[in-house]
PDB file of N, CA and C in Angstrom:
ATOM      1  N   MET A 185       6.068  23.978 -25.227  1.00 61.00           N
ATOM      2  CA  MET A 185       7.104  23.069 -24.772  1.00 61.00           C
ATOM      3  C   MET A 185       6.983  21.709 -25.460  1.00 61.00           C
ATOM      4  N   ALA A 186       5.783  21.119 -25.486  1.00 67.00           N
ATOM      5  CA  ALA A 186       5.595  19.813 -26.120  1.00 67.00           C
ATOM      6  C   ALA A 186       5.928  19.877 -27.599  1.00 67.00           C
ATOM      7  N   GLY A 187       5.519  20.956 -28.271  1.00 73.00           N
ATOM      8  CA  GLY A 187       5.818  21.118 -29.692  1.00 73.00           C
ATOM      9  C   GLY A 187       7.313  21.171 -29.950  1.00 73.00           C
ATOM     10  N   GLU A 188       8.036  21.819 -29.059  1.00 82.00           N
ATOM     11  CA  GLU A 188       9.491  21.911 -29.192  1.00 82.00           C
ATOM     12  C   GLU A 188      10.142  20.534 -29.038  1.00 82.00           C
ATOM     13  N   ILE A 189       9.650  19.745 -28.113  1.00 77.00           N
ATOM     14  CA  ILE A 189      10.179  18.389 -27.914  1.00 77.00           C
ATOM     15  C   ILE A 189       9.913  17.529 -29.143  1.00 77.00           C
ATOM     16  N   ILE A 190       8.707  17.627 -29.690  1.00 78.00           N
ATOM     17  CA  ILE A 190       8.369  16.859 -30.902  1.00 78.00           C
ATOM     18  C   ILE A 190       9.302  17.252 -32.046  1.00 78.00           C
ATOM     19  N   ARG A 191       9.546  18.538 -32.213  1.00 81.00           N
ATOM     20  CA  ARG A 191      10.455  18.987 -33.291  1.00 81.00           C
ATOM     21  C   ARG A 191      11.859  18.416 -33.095  1.00 81.00           C
ATOM     22  N   LEU A 192      12.323  18.373 -31.869  1.00 83.00           N
ATOM     23  CA  LEU A 192      13.645  17.795 -31.588  1.00 83.00           C
ATOM     24  C   LEU A 192      13.670  16.302 -31.927  1.00 83.00           C
ATOM     25  N   LEU A 193      12.608  15.589 -31.594  1.00 83.00           N
ATOM     26  CA  LEU A 193      12.555  14.152 -31.884  1.00 83.00           C
ATOM     27  C   LEU A 193      12.556  13.895 -33.388  1.00 83.00           C
ATOM     28  N   TYR A 194      11.852  14.734 -34.148  1.00 83.00           N
ATOM     29  CA  TYR A 194      11.832  14.587 -35.605  1.00 83.00           C
ATOM     30  C   TYR A 194      13.215  14.804 -36.212  1.00 83.00           C
ATOM     31  N   ARG A 195      14.058  15.597 -35.557  1.00 87.00           N
ATOM     32  CA  ARG A 195      15.397  15.862 -36.096  1.00 87.00           C
ATOM     33  C   ARG A 195      16.365  14.702 -35.886  1.00 87.00           C
ATOM     34  N   LEU A 196      16.052  13.818 -34.957  1.00 88.00           N
ATOM     35  CA  LEU A 196      16.930  12.671 -34.729  1.00 88.00           C
ATOM     36  C   LEU A 196      16.806  11.684 -35.887  1.00 88.00           C
ATOM     37  N   ASP A 197      17.928  11.070 -36.281  1.00 88.00           N
ATOM     38  CA  ASP A 197      17.810  10.016 -37.284  1.00 88.00           C
ATOM     39  C   ASP A 197      17.139   8.819 -36.611  1.00 88.00           C
ATOM     40  N   PRO A 198      16.552   7.901 -37.395  1.00 86.00           N
ATOM     41  CA  PRO A 198      15.786   6.805 -36.798  1.00 86.00           C
ATOM     42  C   PRO A 198      16.540   5.989 -35.743  1.00 86.00           C
ATOM     43  N   SER A 199      17.818   5.741 -35.952  1.00 88.00           N
ATOM     44  CA  SER A 199      18.598   4.963 -34.990  1.00 88.00           C
ATOM     45  C   SER A 199      18.754   5.707 -33.663  1.00 88.00           C
ATOM     46  N   LYS A 200      19.045   6.990 -33.739  1.00 91.00           N
ATOM     47  CA  LYS A 200      19.186   7.786 -32.513  1.00 91.00           C
ATOM     48  C   LYS A 200      17.837   7.951 -31.817  1.00 91.00           C
ATOM     49  N   PHE A 201      16.754   8.025 -32.597  1.00 91.00           N
ATOM     50  CA  PHE A 201      15.419   8.091 -32.015  1.00 91.00           C
ATOM     51  C   PHE A 201      15.131   6.808 -31.225  1.00 91.00           C
ATOM     52  N   GLU A 202      15.439   5.651 -31.818  1.00 92.00           N
ATOM     53  CA  GLU A 202      15.266   4.377 -31.112  1.00 92.00           C
ATOM     54  C   GLU A 202      16.060   4.378 -29.808  1.00 92.00           C
ATOM     55  N   ASP A 203      17.326   4.778 -29.886  1.00 93.00           N
ATOM     56  CA  ASP A 203      18.174   4.806 -28.690  1.00 93.00           C
ATOM     57  C   ASP A 203      17.585   5.718 -27.617  1.00 93.00           C
ATOM     58  N   PHE A 204      17.079   6.879 -28.026  1.00 93.00           N
ATOM     59  CA  PHE A 204      16.484   7.816 -27.079  1.00 93.00           C
ATOM     60  C   PHE A 204      15.282   7.187 -26.373  1.00 93.00           C
ATOM     61  N   ILE A 205      14.395   6.563 -27.148  1.00 94.00           N
ATOM     62  CA  ILE A 205      13.200   5.935 -26.572  1.00 94.00           C
ATOM     63  C   ILE A 205      13.595   4.803 -25.628  1.00 94.00           C
ATOM     64  N   ILE A 206      14.526   3.956 -26.061  1.00 95.00           N
ATOM     65  CA  ILE A 206      14.951   2.818 -25.251  1.00 95.00           C
ATOM     66  C   ILE A 206      15.604   3.276 -23.948  1.00 95.00           C
ATOM     67  N   THR A 207      16.445   4.283 -24.030  1.00 95.00           N
ATOM     68  CA  THR A 207      17.201   4.739 -22.864  1.00 95.00           C
ATOM     69  C   THR A 207      16.387   5.623 -21.924  1.00 95.00           C
ATOM     70  N   ASN A 208      15.563   6.503 -22.473  1.00 94.00           N
ATOM     71  CA  ASN A 208      14.902   7.521 -21.657  1.00 94.00           C
ATOM     72  C   ASN A 208      13.411   7.320 -21.416  1.00 94.00           C
ATOM     73  N   VAL A 209      12.717   6.768 -22.393  1.00 94.00           N
ATOM     74  CA  VAL A 209      11.259   6.685 -22.279  1.00 94.00           C
ATOM     75  C   VAL A 209      10.793   5.352 -21.685  1.00 94.00           C
ATOM     76  N   LEU A 210      11.297   4.240 -22.199  1.00 96.00           N
ATOM     77  CA  LEU A 210      10.827   2.933 -21.723  1.00 96.00           C
ATOM     78  C   LEU A 210      10.990   2.758 -20.210  1.00 96.00           C
ATOM     79  N   PRO A 211      12.130   3.134 -19.623  1.00 97.00           N
ATOM     80  CA  PRO A 211      12.228   3.003 -18.160  1.00 97.00           C
ATOM     81  C   PRO A 211      11.179   3.846 -17.421  1.00 97.00           C
ATOM     82  N   LYS A 212      10.875   5.023 -17.941  1.00 96.00           N
ATOM     83  CA  LYS A 212       9.868   5.883 -17.306  1.00 96.00           C
ATOM     84  C   LYS A 212       8.457   5.309 -17.436  1.00 96.00           C
ATOM     85  N   LEU A 213       8.255   4.441 -18.436  1.00 95.00           N
ATOM     86  CA  LEU A 213       6.966   3.776 -18.607  1.00 95.00           C
ATOM     87  C   LEU A 213       6.870   2.493 -17.777  1.00 95.00           C
ATOM     88  N   GLY A 214       7.905   2.203 -16.990  1.00 95.00           N
ATOM     89  CA  GLY A 214       7.869   1.040 -16.105  1.00 95.00           C
ATOM     90  C   GLY A 214       8.490  -0.224 -16.667  1.00 95.00           C
ATOM     91  N   PHE A 215       9.178  -0.119 -17.794  1.00 96.00           N
ATOM     92  CA  PHE A 215       9.819  -1.299 -18.377  1.00 96.00           C
ATOM     93  C   PHE A 215      11.188  -1.529 -17.750  1.00 96.00           C
ATOM     94  N   SER A 216      11.564  -2.787 -17.648  1.00 95.00           N
ATOM     95  CA  SER A 216      12.884  -3.157 -17.129  1.00 95.00           C
ATOM     96  C   SER A 216      13.483  -4.229 -18.036  1.00 95.00           C
ATOM     97  N   LYS A 217      14.705  -4.587 -17.762  1.00 95.00           N
ATOM     98  CA  LYS A 217      15.417  -5.609 -18.557  1.00 95.00           C
ATOM     99  C   LYS A 217      15.233  -5.345 -20.047  1.00 95.00           C
ATOM    100  N   ILE A 218      15.516  -4.118 -20.436  1.00 96.00           N
ATOM    101  CA  ILE A 218      15.324  -3.680 -21.821  1.00 96.00           C
ATOM    102  C   ILE A 218      16.520  -4.117 -22.649  1.00 96.00           C
ATOM    103  N   MET A 219      16.242  -4.826 -23.737  1.00 95.00           N
ATOM    104  CA  MET A 219      17.292  -5.297 -24.630  1.00 95.00           C
ATOM    105  C   MET A 219      17.005  -4.767 -26.030  1.00 95.00           C
ATOM    106  N   LYS A 220      17.961  -4.050 -26.589  1.00 93.00           N
ATOM    107  CA  LYS A 220      17.797  -3.536 -27.954  1.00 93.00           C
ATOM    108  C   LYS A 220      18.059  -4.663 -28.940  1.00 93.00           C
ATOM    109  N   THR A 221      17.127  -4.848 -29.865  1.00 91.00           N
ATOM    110  CA  THR A 221      17.333  -5.824 -30.929  1.00 91.00           C
ATOM    111  C   THR A 221      17.652  -5.095 -32.213  1.00 91.00           C
ATOM    112  N   GLY A 222      16.965  -3.992 -32.434  1.00 64.00           N
ATOM    113  CA  GLY A 222      17.094  -3.058 -33.538  1.00 64.00           C
ATOM    114  C   GLY A 222      17.872  -3.470 -34.769  1.00 64.00           C
ATOM    115  N   GLY A 223      17.954  -2.555 -35.685  1.00 69.00           N
ATOM    116  CA  GLY A 223      18.641  -2.782 -36.938  1.00 69.00           C
ATOM    117  C   GLY A 223      17.646  -3.037 -38.050  1.00 69.00           C
ATOM    118  N   PRO A 224      18.134  -3.062 -39.280  1.00 70.00           N
ATOM    119  CA  PRO A 224      17.229  -3.207 -40.423  1.00 70.00           C
ATOM    120  C   PRO A 224      16.531  -4.562 -40.501  1.00 70.00           C
ATOM    121  N   ASN A 225      17.062  -5.570 -39.851  1.00 74.00           N
ATOM    122  CA  ASN A 225      16.463  -6.906 -39.914  1.00 74.00           C
ATOM    123  C   ASN A 225      16.060  -7.361 -38.510  1.00 74.00           C
ATOM    124  N   ASP A 226      15.332  -6.490 -37.783  1.00 76.00           N
ATOM    125  CA  ASP A 226      15.003  -6.777 -36.380  1.00 76.00           C
ATOM    126  C   ASP A 226      13.778  -7.663 -36.204  1.00 76.00           C
ATOM    127  N   LYS A 227      13.162  -8.074 -37.301  1.00 84.00           N
ATOM    128  CA  LYS A 227      12.021  -8.993 -37.279  1.00 84.00           C
ATOM    129  C   LYS A 227      10.840  -8.461 -36.465  1.00 84.00           C
ATOM    130  N   GLY A 228      10.602  -7.159 -36.546  1.00 85.00           N
ATOM    131  CA  GLY A 228       9.421  -6.572 -35.929  1.00 85.00           C
ATOM    132  C   GLY A 228       9.585  -6.027 -34.533  1.00 85.00           C
ATOM    133  N   CYS A 229      10.758  -6.204 -33.934  1.00 93.00           N
ATOM    134  CA  CYS A 229      10.985  -5.698 -32.573  1.00 93.00           C
ATOM    135  C   CYS A 229      12.291  -4.910 -32.526  1.00 93.00           C
ATOM    136  N   ASP A 230      12.191  -3.655 -32.130  1.00 94.00           N
ATOM    137  CA  ASP A 230      13.400  -2.864 -31.915  1.00 94.00           C
ATOM    138  C   ASP A 230      13.958  -3.101 -30.525  1.00 94.00           C
ATOM    139  N   ALA A 231      13.075  -3.501 -29.615  1.00 96.00           N
ATOM    140  CA  ALA A 231      13.492  -3.790 -28.246  1.00 96.00           C
ATOM    141  C   ALA A 231      12.573  -4.847 -27.647  1.00 96.00           C
ATOM    142  N   ILE A 232      13.130  -5.585 -26.709  1.00 96.00           N
ATOM    143  CA  ILE A 232      12.370  -6.532 -25.894  1.00 96.00           C
ATOM    144  C   ILE A 232      12.487  -6.007 -24.470  1.00 96.00           C
ATOM    145  N   ALA A 233      11.369  -5.961 -23.760  1.00 97.00           N
ATOM    146  CA  ALA A 233      11.408  -5.432 -22.396  1.00 97.00           C
ATOM    147  C   ALA A 233      10.378  -6.143 -21.532  1.00 97.00           C
ATOM    148  N   ILE A 234      10.634  -6.110 -20.250  1.00 96.00           N
ATOM    149  CA  ILE A 234       9.746  -6.721 -19.262  1.00 96.00           C
ATOM    150  C   ILE A 234       8.991  -5.617 -18.539  1.00 96.00           C
ATOM    151  N   LYS A 235       7.712  -5.877 -18.291  1.00 95.00           N
ATOM    152  CA  LYS A 235       6.920  -4.949 -17.486  1.00 95.00           C
ATOM    153  C   LYS A 235       6.168  -5.766 -16.447  1.00 95.00           C
ATOM    154  N   ASP A 236       6.484  -5.484 -15.195  1.00 90.00           N
ATOM    155  CA  ASP A 236       5.794  -6.133 -14.084  1.00 90.00           C
ATOM    156  C   ASP A 236       4.603  -5.281 -13.707  1.00 90.00           C
ATOM    157  N   GLU A 237       3.448  -5.910 -13.697  1.00 84.00           N
ATOM    158  CA  GLU A 237       2.232  -5.227 -13.293  1.00 84.00           C
ATOM    159  C   GLU A 237       1.750  -5.864 -12.000  1.00 84.00           C
ATOM    160  N   VAL A 238       0.659  -5.397 -11.451  1.00 85.00           N
ATOM    161  CA  VAL A 238       0.228  -5.813 -10.127  1.00 85.00           C
ATOM    162  C   VAL A 238       0.242  -7.331  -9.954  1.00 85.00           C
ATOM    163  N   TYR A 239      -0.423  -8.059 -10.813  1.00 88.00           N
ATOM    164  CA  TYR A 239      -0.481  -9.511 -10.666  1.00 88.00           C
ATOM    165  C   TYR A 239       0.053 -10.241 -11.890  1.00 88.00           C
ATOM    166  N   SER A 240       0.876  -9.569 -12.668  1.00 89.00           N
ATOM    167  CA  SER A 240       1.358 -10.227 -13.874  1.00 89.00           C
ATOM    168  C   SER A 240       2.740  -9.717 -14.271  1.00 89.00           C
ATOM    169  N   HIS A 241       3.342 -10.448 -15.151  1.00 91.00           N
ATOM    170  CA  HIS A 241       4.694 -10.180 -15.640  1.00 91.00           C
ATOM    171  C   HIS A 241       4.627 -10.373 -17.158  1.00 91.00           C
ATOM    172  N   HIS A 242       4.914  -9.331 -17.919  1.00 96.00           N
ATOM    173  CA  HIS A 242       4.765  -9.430 -19.371  1.00 96.00           C
ATOM    174  C   HIS A 242       6.078  -9.126 -20.092  1.00 96.00           C
ATOM    175  N   ARG A 243       6.280  -9.850 -21.169  1.00 97.00           N
ATOM    176  CA  ARG A 243       7.435  -9.643 -22.047  1.00 97.00           C
ATOM    177  C   ARG A 243       6.904  -8.984 -23.321  1.00 97.00           C
ATOM    178  N   TYR A 244       7.408  -7.792 -23.625  1.00 97.00           N
ATOM    179  CA  TYR A 244       6.923  -6.980 -24.735  1.00 97.00           C
ATOM    180  C   TYR A 244       7.888  -6.972 -25.916  1.00 97.00           C
ATOM    181  N   CYS A 245       7.327  -7.062 -27.102  1.00 97.00           N
ATOM    182  CA  CYS A 245       8.026  -6.768 -28.352  1.00 97.00           C
ATOM    183  C   CYS A 245       7.683  -5.309 -28.655  1.00 97.00           C
ATOM    184  N   ILE A 246       8.700  -4.449 -28.701  1.00 97.00           N
ATOM    185  CA  ILE A 246       8.459  -3.014 -28.884  1.00 97.00           C
ATOM    186  C   ILE A 246       9.046  -2.563 -30.216  1.00 97.00           C
ATOM    187  N   GLN A 247       8.201  -1.988 -31.041  1.00 95.00           N
ATOM    188  CA  GLN A 247       8.622  -1.429 -32.334  1.00 95.00           C
ATOM    189  C   GLN A 247       8.576   0.091 -32.206  1.00 95.00           C
ATOM    190  N   ILE A 248       9.651   0.748 -32.609  1.00 93.00           N
ATOM    191  CA  ILE A 248       9.775   2.198 -32.471  1.00 93.00           C
ATOM    192  C   ILE A 248       9.865   2.802 -33.868  1.00 93.00           C
ATOM    193  N   LYS A 249       8.909   3.666 -34.194  1.00 91.00           N
ATOM    194  CA  LYS A 249       8.826   4.247 -35.534  1.00 91.00           C
ATOM    195  C   LYS A 249       8.904   5.768 -35.471  1.00 91.00           C
ATOM    196  N   ARG A 250       9.963   6.325 -36.035  1.00 90.00           N
ATOM    197  CA  ARG A 250      10.039   7.781 -36.178  1.00 90.00           C
ATOM    198  C   ARG A 250       9.567   8.104 -37.593  1.00 90.00           C
ATOM    199  N   TYR A 251       8.269   8.265 -37.717  1.00 88.00           N
ATOM    200  CA  TYR A 251       7.658   8.562 -39.005  1.00 88.00           C
ATOM    201  C   TYR A 251       7.316  10.046 -39.081  1.00 88.00           C
ATOM    202  N   SER A 252       7.258  10.566 -40.294  1.00 85.00           N
ATOM    203  CA  SER A 252       6.816  11.945 -40.484  1.00 85.00           C
ATOM    204  C   SER A 252       5.325  12.029 -40.173  1.00 85.00           C
ATOM    205  N   LYS A 253       4.836  13.235 -40.059  1.00 83.00           N
ATOM    206  CA  LYS A 253       3.417  13.436 -39.760  1.00 83.00           C
ATOM    207  C   LYS A 253       2.521  12.842 -40.842  1.00 83.00           C
ATOM    208  N   THR A 254       3.026  12.755 -42.056  1.00 90.00           N
ATOM    209  CA  THR A 254       2.204  12.268 -43.167  1.00 90.00           C
ATOM    210  C   THR A 254       2.319  10.759 -43.387  1.00 90.00           C
ATOM    211  N   THR A 255       3.262  10.107 -42.725  1.00 92.00           N
ATOM    212  CA  THR A 255       3.417   8.655 -42.848  1.00 92.00           C
ATOM    213  C   THR A 255       2.832   8.003 -41.603  1.00 92.00           C
ATOM    214  N   ARG A 256       1.790   7.240 -41.789  1.00 94.00           N
ATOM    215  CA  ARG A 256       1.124   6.603 -40.659  1.00 94.00           C
ATOM    216  C   ARG A 256       1.630   5.173 -40.459  1.00 94.00           C
ATOM    217  N   VAL A 257       1.517   4.710 -39.235  1.00 95.00           N
ATOM    218  CA  VAL A 257       1.779   3.304 -38.949  1.00 95.00           C
ATOM    219  C   VAL A 257       0.672   2.513 -39.633  1.00 95.00           C
ATOM    220  N   GLY A 258       1.065   1.548 -40.459  1.00 95.00           N
ATOM    221  CA  GLY A 258       0.096   0.800 -41.242  1.00 95.00           C
ATOM    222  C   GLY A 258      -0.076  -0.633 -40.786  1.00 95.00           C
ATOM    223  N   ILE A 259      -0.922  -1.321 -41.492  1.00 96.00           N
ATOM    224  CA  ILE A 259      -1.230  -2.712 -41.152  1.00 96.00           C
ATOM    225  C   ILE A 259       0.011  -3.603 -41.250  1.00 96.00           C
ATOM    226  N   ASN A 260       0.925  -3.317 -42.184  1.00 94.00           N
ATOM    227  CA  ASN A 260       2.153  -4.117 -42.287  1.00 94.00           C
ATOM    228  C   ASN A 260       3.043  -3.940 -41.060  1.00 94.00           C
ATOM    229  N   ASP A 261       3.061  -2.722 -40.494  1.00 94.00           N
ATOM    230  CA  ASP A 261       3.809  -2.498 -39.254  1.00 94.00           C
ATOM    231  C   ASP A 261       3.219  -3.333 -38.122  1.00 94.00           C
ATOM    232  N   ILE A 262       1.897  -3.385 -38.061  1.00 95.00           N
ATOM    233  CA  ILE A 262       1.217  -4.186 -37.038  1.00 95.00           C
ATOM    234  C   ILE A 262       1.562  -5.667 -37.225  1.00 95.00           C
ATOM    235  N   ARG A 263       1.524  -6.120 -38.469  1.00 95.00           N
ATOM    236  CA  ARG A 263       1.844  -7.536 -38.754  1.00 95.00           C
ATOM    237  C   ARG A 263       3.277  -7.879 -38.356  1.00 95.00           C
ATOM    238  N   GLU A 264       4.199  -6.943 -38.581  1.00 94.00           N
ATOM    239  CA  GLU A 264       5.592  -7.176 -38.194  1.00 94.00           C
ATOM    240  C   GLU A 264       5.712  -7.375 -36.686  1.00 94.00           C
ATOM    241  N   VAL A 265       4.991  -6.563 -35.921  1.00 95.00           N
ATOM    242  CA  VAL A 265       5.048  -6.700 -34.464  1.00 95.00           C
ATOM    243  C   VAL A 265       4.432  -8.029 -34.034  1.00 95.00           C
ATOM    244  N   ILE A 266       3.338  -8.411 -34.659  1.00 96.00           N
ATOM    245  CA  ILE A 266       2.716  -9.704 -34.345  1.00 96.00           C
ATOM    246  C   ILE A 266       3.696 -10.843 -34.628  1.00 96.00           C
ATOM    247  N   ASP A 267       4.401 -10.755 -35.762  1.00 95.00           N
ATOM    248  CA  ASP A 267       5.429 -11.758 -36.068  1.00 95.00           C
ATOM    249  C   ASP A 267       6.544 -11.723 -35.026  1.00 95.00           C
ATOM    250  N   GLY A 268       6.957 -10.500 -34.644  1.00 95.00           N
ATOM    251  CA  GLY A 268       8.010 -10.350 -33.640  1.00 95.00           C
ATOM    252  C   GLY A 268       7.639 -10.934 -32.297  1.00 95.00           C
ATOM    253  N   ILE A 269       6.364 -10.800 -31.923  1.00 96.00           N
ATOM    254  CA  ILE A 269       5.893 -11.389 -30.663  1.00 96.00           C
ATOM    255  C   ILE A 269       6.162 -12.886 -30.677  1.00 96.00           C
ATOM    256  N   ASP A 270       5.888 -13.526 -31.805  1.00 96.00           N
ATOM    257  CA  ASP A 270       6.107 -14.968 -31.937  1.00 96.00           C
ATOM    258  C   ASP A 270       7.601 -15.302 -31.962  1.00 96.00           C
ATOM    259  N   ILE A 271       8.356 -14.591 -32.784  1.00 94.00           N
ATOM    260  CA  ILE A 271       9.788 -14.877 -32.949  1.00 94.00           C
ATOM    261  C   ILE A 271      10.550 -14.705 -31.644  1.00 94.00           C
ATOM    262  N   TYR A 272      10.252 -13.616 -30.909  1.00 94.00           N
ATOM    263  CA  TYR A 272      10.985 -13.314 -29.677  1.00 94.00           C
ATOM    264  C   TYR A 272      10.302 -13.865 -28.423  1.00 94.00           C
ATOM    265  N   LYS A 273       9.245 -14.668 -28.603  1.00 96.00           N
ATOM    266  CA  LYS A 273       8.539 -15.307 -27.495  1.00 96.00           C
ATOM    267  C   LYS A 273       8.034 -14.291 -26.462  1.00 96.00           C
ATOM    268  N   CYS A 274       7.364 -13.264 -26.981  1.00 97.00           N
ATOM    269  CA  CYS A 274       6.754 -12.241 -26.128  1.00 97.00           C
ATOM    270  C   CYS A 274       5.267 -12.533 -25.981  1.00 97.00           C
ATOM    271  N   ASP A 275       4.639 -11.889 -25.034  1.00 95.00           N
ATOM    272  CA  ASP A 275       3.191 -12.065 -24.902  1.00 95.00           C
ATOM    273  C   ASP A 275       2.422 -10.771 -25.154  1.00 95.00           C
ATOM    274  N   ARG A 276       3.144  -9.692 -25.430  1.00 96.00           N
ATOM    275  CA  ARG A 276       2.501  -8.419 -25.761  1.00 96.00           C
ATOM    276  C   ARG A 276       3.359  -7.658 -26.770  1.00 96.00           C
ATOM    277  N   GLY A 277       2.702  -6.748 -27.495  1.00 97.00           N
ATOM    278  CA  GLY A 277       3.406  -5.897 -28.438  1.00 97.00           C
ATOM    279  C   GLY A 277       3.066  -4.440 -28.185  1.00 97.00           C
ATOM    280  N   LEU A 278       3.982  -3.561 -28.563  1.00 97.00           N
ATOM    281  CA  LEU A 278       3.791  -2.125 -28.382  1.00 97.00           C
ATOM    282  C   LEU A 278       4.475  -1.406 -29.536  1.00 97.00           C
ATOM    283  N   ILE A 279       3.790  -0.426 -30.110  1.00 96.00           N
ATOM    284  CA  ILE A 279       4.396   0.432 -31.130  1.00 96.00           C
ATOM    285  C   ILE A 279       4.434   1.842 -30.583  1.00 96.00           C
ATOM    286  N   ILE A 280       5.620   2.429 -30.600  1.00 94.00           N
ATOM    287  CA  ILE A 280       5.808   3.814 -30.194  1.00 94.00           C
ATOM    288  C   ILE A 280       6.157   4.590 -31.455  1.00 94.00           C
ATOM    289  N   THR A 281       5.428   5.678 -31.718  1.00 92.00           N
ATOM    290  CA  THR A 281       5.629   6.417 -32.961  1.00 92.00           C
ATOM    291  C   THR A 281       5.484   7.916 -32.768  1.00 92.00           C
ATOM    292  N   THR A 282       6.080   8.655 -33.680  1.00 89.00           N
ATOM    293  CA  THR A 282       5.904  10.109 -33.731  1.00 89.00           C
ATOM    294  C   THR A 282       4.712  10.467 -34.604  1.00 89.00           C
ATOM    295  N   SER A 283       4.080   9.481 -35.177  1.00 90.00           N
ATOM    296  CA  SER A 283       3.000   9.701 -36.126  1.00 90.00           C
ATOM    297  C   SER A 283       1.674   9.221 -35.536  1.00 90.00           C
ATOM    298  N   SER A 284       0.803   8.751 -36.400  1.00 92.00           N
ATOM    299  CA  SER A 284      -0.489   8.201 -35.993  1.00 92.00           C
ATOM    300  C   SER A 284      -0.678   6.870 -36.703  1.00 92.00           C
ATOM    301  N   PHE A 285      -1.834   6.250 -36.501  1.00 95.00           N
ATOM    302  CA  PHE A 285      -2.113   4.938 -37.076  1.00 95.00           C
ATOM    303  C   PHE A 285      -3.151   5.064 -38.185  1.00 95.00           C
ATOM    304  N   SER A 286      -2.960   4.303 -39.250  1.00 94.00           N
ATOM    305  CA  SER A 286      -3.930   4.292 -40.344  1.00 94.00           C
ATOM    306  C   SER A 286      -5.212   3.617 -39.855  1.00 94.00           C
ATOM    307  N   PRO A 287      -6.335   3.885 -40.500  1.00 94.00           N
ATOM    308  CA  PRO A 287      -7.580   3.222 -40.107  1.00 94.00           C
ATOM    309  C   PRO A 287      -7.468   1.695 -40.162  1.00 94.00           C
ATOM    310  N   GLU A 288      -6.753   1.158 -41.151  1.00 94.00           N
ATOM    311  CA  GLU A 288      -6.579  -0.293 -41.272  1.00 94.00           C
ATOM    312  C   GLU A 288      -5.803  -0.842 -40.078  1.00 94.00           C
ATOM    313  N   ALA A 289      -4.789  -0.104 -39.637  1.00 93.00           N
ATOM    314  CA  ALA A 289      -3.981  -0.546 -38.495  1.00 93.00           C
ATOM    315  C   ALA A 289      -4.810  -0.520 -37.210  1.00 93.00           C
ATOM    316  N   ILE A 290      -5.687   0.437 -37.091  1.00 92.00           N
ATOM    317  CA  ILE A 290      -6.522   0.542 -35.885  1.00 92.00           C
ATOM    318  C   ILE A 290      -7.534  -0.591 -35.832  1.00 92.00           C
ATOM    319  N   SER A 291      -8.106  -0.937 -36.975  1.00 89.00           N
ATOM    320  CA  SER A 291      -9.109  -2.005 -36.956  1.00 89.00           C
ATOM    321  C   SER A 291      -8.410  -3.353 -36.948  1.00 89.00           C
TER     322      SER A 291
END
């Protein structure tokens, strides 16, 4: 079942993948007040969202990457989100991807 869902997500074009994540996944992860910024010049954030936690309230810069299995999220992707946090006045960043992270991005 999970493999079938992953295959379906890979078939979506990047814009439709972003829309799917914003509409269906982010609310299930507890995000509210979700605003799509998206587009080719989104400055590191495809969406801005609020997440209320037990004793805190956070504004997230969310980058959504539909990458192939062989294309990893890299250090430049991380830097874009860090820039987006500043530009959009967020206090946290999140990358959602169909892929994995390069060793440089993890460190």
